[in-house]
Amino acid sequence: MQIVFATNNAHKLAEIRAILGRDIEILSLADIGCHDDIPETADTLEGNALIKARWVKQRYGHDCFADDTGLEVQALGGGPGVHTARYAYPDRHDPEANTRKLLAELSGSDNRAARFRTVIALIQGNEEHLFEGIVEGEIATEERGTEGFGYDPVFVPEQLGQTFAELGVEVKNGISHRARAVSRLAAYLRSARP
């Protein structure tokens, strides 16, 4: 089985290829000659994942899946949500500025409950499917740890007491929101094969 993952993020590709194994060949956008800047204009994670998957299916004709991830912080009314990657600056990705802004906005707050949520949209033939992965946790009061990327130094998954950045990439990849969504996708793909 061969399927396109609507990304050129090498980290995501490696992670998903490892989870799906050798029996499902994952192609990147570059592998199919797609260098488009695919818009993400929906106000939900589900909507953005579907936009990306539909873009590839309609323009390139490949079965495809795409993901979108958001950090949802209770004290911020579920924000930054779909704006997670561009939280500090709407026109660019700046992970350090995003983390600083998050810590500043939660300064003095007793409610630090948060969750990471990934939604994967799969289009196979004419069918669309959604798969979700969630990790509950909280936002630390300061950055801790050196591994990972993005909000990893401040996100503490439930019952582990350490940030993703302290736990390390291998542990994170085993329990992360993306890993949970991908495992649901993998189970579906394997069950749907003839």
Short mmCIF file of C-alpha atoms in Angstrom, two decimals:
data_model
loop_
_atom_site.label_atom_id
_atom_site.label_comp_id
_atom_site.label_asym_id
_atom_site.label_seq_id
_atom_site.Cartn_x
_atom_site.Cartn_y
_atom_site.Cartn_z
CA MET A 1 0.00 0.00 0.00
CA GLN A 2 1.22 3.49 -0.89
CA ILE A 3 -0.21 6.71 0.51
CA VAL A 4 0.80 10.38 0.63
CA PHE A 5 1.32 12.19 3.93
CA ALA A 6 0.65 15.89 3.25
CA THR A 7 3.85 17.19 4.82
CA ASN A 8 7.49 17.91 4.08
CA ASN A 9 8.37 17.95 7.79
CA ALA A 10 11.19 15.36 8.02
CA HIS A 11 10.56 14.80 11.75
CA LYS A 12 6.88 13.99 11.21
CA LEU A 13 7.67 11.76 8.21
CA ALA A 14 10.23 9.69 10.13
CA GLU A 15 7.90 9.36 13.13
CA ILE A 16 4.95 8.22 11.03
CA ARG A 17 7.02 5.87 8.85
CA ALA A 18 8.33 4.21 12.04
CA ILE A 19 4.82 3.76 13.45
CA LEU A 20 3.29 2.47 10.20
CA GLY A 21 6.15 0.09 9.39
CA ARG A 22 7.31 -1.24 6.04
CA ASP A 23 4.01 -2.63 4.79
CA ILE A 24 2.64 0.89 4.12
CA GLU A 25 4.81 3.14 1.94
CA ILE A 26 4.53 6.79 2.95
CA LEU A 27 5.28 9.46 0.34
CA SER A 28 5.90 13.11 1.23
CA LEU A 29 4.59 16.11 -0.69
CA ALA A 30 8.04 16.49 -2.29
CA ASP A 31 7.90 12.86 -3.44
CA ILE A 32 4.82 13.66 -5.57
CA GLY A 33 6.15 17.02 -6.78
CA CYS A 34 3.87 19.12 -4.59
CA HIS A 35 5.61 22.29 -3.43
CA ASP A 36 2.40 24.26 -2.88
CA ASP A 37 1.91 26.43 0.19
CA ILE A 38 -1.35 24.74 1.20
CA PRO A 39 -3.61 27.19 3.06
CA GLU A 40 -4.84 26.34 6.55
CA THR A 41 -7.80 28.67 6.88
CA ALA A 42 -10.28 26.59 8.89
CA ASP A 43 -11.18 27.44 12.49
CA THR A 44 -10.84 23.81 13.64
CA LEU A 45 -8.06 21.21 13.57
CA GLU A 46 -10.41 18.87 11.68
CA GLY A 47 -11.05 21.55 9.05
CA ASN A 48 -7.36 22.29 8.49
CA ALA A 49 -6.46 18.60 8.20
CA LEU A 50 -9.26 18.11 5.65
CA ILE A 51 -8.16 21.17 3.63
CA LYS A 52 -4.66 19.73 3.24
CA ALA A 53 -5.81 16.19 2.39
CA ARG A 54 -8.41 17.43 -0.11
CA TRP A 55 -5.81 19.73 -1.75
CA VAL A 56 -3.54 16.77 -2.50
CA LYS A 57 -6.37 14.48 -3.61
CA GLN A 58 -7.96 17.06 -5.92
CA ARG A 59 -4.77 18.48 -7.47
CA TYR A 60 -2.50 15.42 -7.52
CA GLY A 61 -4.95 12.51 -7.51
CA HIS A 62 -3.29 10.60 -4.67
CA ASP A 63 -4.93 8.98 -1.67
CA CYS A 64 -3.64 11.08 1.18
CA PHE A 65 -3.69 11.88 4.85
CA ALA A 66 -2.89 15.15 6.61
CA ASP A 67 -2.70 16.23 10.22
CA ASP A 68 -3.21 19.33 12.30
CA THR A 69 -2.25 19.70 15.94
CA GLY A 70 -3.24 22.19 18.59
CA LEU A 71 -2.37 22.95 22.18
CA GLU A 72 -5.63 23.63 24.03
CA VAL A 73 -5.20 25.43 27.34
CA GLN A 74 -8.22 25.54 29.65
CA ALA A 75 -7.47 28.98 31.15
CA LEU A 76 -7.18 30.41 27.62
CA GLY A 77 -10.60 29.12 26.55
CA GLY A 78 -9.03 26.29 24.52
CA GLY A 79 -6.41 28.52 22.91
CA PRO A 80 -4.08 28.72 21.18
CA GLY A 81 -5.80 25.79 19.38
CA VAL A 82 -5.58 26.16 15.59
CA HIS A 83 -3.18 29.08 16.13
CA THR A 84 -0.68 26.95 18.08
CA ALA A 85 2.18 27.17 15.55
CA ARG A 86 1.69 30.91 14.95
CA TYR A 87 0.62 31.92 18.44
CA ALA A 88 3.05 34.79 18.99
CA TYR A 89 3.13 36.02 15.38
CA PRO A 90 0.32 35.27 12.90
CA ASP A 91 2.68 35.57 9.91
CA ARG A 92 5.45 33.17 10.97
CA HIS A 93 6.49 30.23 13.15
CA ASP A 94 8.56 31.24 16.20
CA PRO A 95 8.49 28.39 18.75
CA GLU A 96 10.49 30.28 21.39
CA ALA A 97 8.23 33.35 21.16
CA ASN A 98 5.15 31.08 21.29
CA THR A 99 6.36 29.49 24.52
CA ARG A 100 7.24 32.86 26.07
CA LYS A 101 3.79 34.23 25.21
CA LEU A 102 2.07 31.16 26.68
CA LEU A 103 4.00 31.38 29.95
CA ALA A 104 3.32 35.13 30.18
CA GLU A 105 -0.42 34.66 29.62
CA LEU A 106 -0.58 31.96 32.31
CA SER A 107 1.54 33.90 34.78
CA GLY A 108 -0.23 33.85 38.14
CA SER A 109 -2.89 31.39 36.95
CA ASP A 110 -3.67 28.41 39.17
CA ASN A 111 -5.44 26.63 36.31
CA ARG A 112 -2.69 25.22 34.09
CA ALA A 113 -4.70 22.32 32.63
CA ALA A 114 -3.99 21.73 28.96
CA ARG A 115 -4.07 19.08 26.30
CA PHE A 116 -2.41 18.42 22.98
CA ARG A 117 -4.78 17.23 20.28
CA THR A 118 -3.92 15.89 16.82
CA VAL A 119 -6.49 15.23 14.12
CA ILE A 120 -5.62 13.21 11.02
CA ALA A 121 -7.82 13.40 7.92
CA LEU A 122 -7.56 10.45 5.53
CA ILE A 123 -8.94 10.44 2.00
CA GLN A 124 -9.01 7.06 0.26
CA GLY A 125 -10.92 6.89 -2.98
CA ASN A 126 -14.05 8.94 -2.32
CA GLU A 127 -14.14 8.33 1.44
CA GLU A 128 -12.97 10.72 4.16
CA HIS A 129 -12.10 9.58 7.68
CA LEU A 130 -10.92 11.43 10.80
CA PHE A 131 -8.69 10.04 13.57
CA GLU A 132 -7.93 11.87 16.81
CA GLY A 133 -5.22 11.58 19.44
CA ILE A 134 -5.22 13.48 22.75
CA VAL A 135 -2.72 13.80 25.59
CA GLU A 136 -4.01 15.51 28.73
CA GLY A 137 -1.60 17.41 30.94
CA GLU A 138 -0.67 20.84 32.21
CA ILE A 139 1.63 23.76 31.45
CA ALA A 140 4.72 24.03 33.66
CA THR A 141 5.58 27.40 35.22
CA GLU A 142 8.96 27.47 33.44
CA GLU A 143 10.77 25.68 30.63
CA ARG A 144 12.38 22.36 31.59
CA GLY A 145 14.38 19.92 29.47
CA THR A 146 16.30 20.16 26.22
CA GLU A 147 14.82 17.54 23.86
CA GLY A 148 11.97 17.92 21.42
CA PHE A 149 10.63 21.11 19.87
CA GLY A 150 7.85 23.68 20.15
CA TYR A 151 6.02 23.58 23.46
CA ASP A 152 7.79 20.38 24.66
CA PRO A 153 9.75 22.21 27.42
CA VAL A 154 6.52 23.43 29.09
CA PHE A 155 3.98 20.63 28.46
CA VAL A 156 3.76 18.07 31.28
CA PRO A 157 1.73 15.00 30.24
CA GLU A 158 -0.67 13.67 32.87
CA GLN A 159 0.83 11.55 35.67
CA LEU A 160 4.42 11.74 34.39
CA GLY A 161 5.66 14.82 36.25
CA GLN A 162 8.18 15.74 33.56
CA THR A 163 7.85 17.84 30.43
CA PHE A 164 8.01 16.24 26.99
CA ALA A 165 11.47 17.87 26.67
CA GLU A 166 12.64 16.13 29.88
CA LEU A 167 11.15 12.76 28.92
CA GLY A 168 12.96 12.73 25.58
CA VAL A 169 11.89 12.08 22.03
CA GLU A 170 11.60 8.29 22.28
CA VAL A 171 9.25 8.41 25.30
CA LYS A 172 7.28 11.31 23.82
CA ASN A 173 6.81 9.54 20.48
CA GLY A 174 5.39 6.53 22.31
CA ILE A 175 2.71 8.50 24.19
CA SER A 176 2.16 11.65 22.15
CA HIS A 177 -1.08 12.95 20.68
CA ARG A 178 0.32 12.37 17.18
CA ALA A 179 1.37 8.79 18.02
CA ARG A 180 -2.14 8.07 19.32
CA ALA A 181 -3.81 9.49 16.20
CA VAL A 182 -1.37 7.66 13.91
CA SER A 183 -1.94 4.35 15.68
CA ARG A 184 -5.69 4.74 15.01
CA LEU A 185 -4.93 5.57 11.37
CA ALA A 186 -2.60 2.54 11.11
CA ALA A 187 -5.20 0.20 12.60
CA TYR A 188 -7.76 1.45 10.08
CA LEU A 189 -5.40 1.14 7.09
CA ARG A 190 -4.40 -2.39 8.05
CA SER A 191 -8.02 -3.48 8.59
CA ALA A 192 -9.16 -1.90 5.31
CA ARG A 193 -6.59 -3.70 3.16
CA PRO A 194 -7.91 -6.41 0.85
#
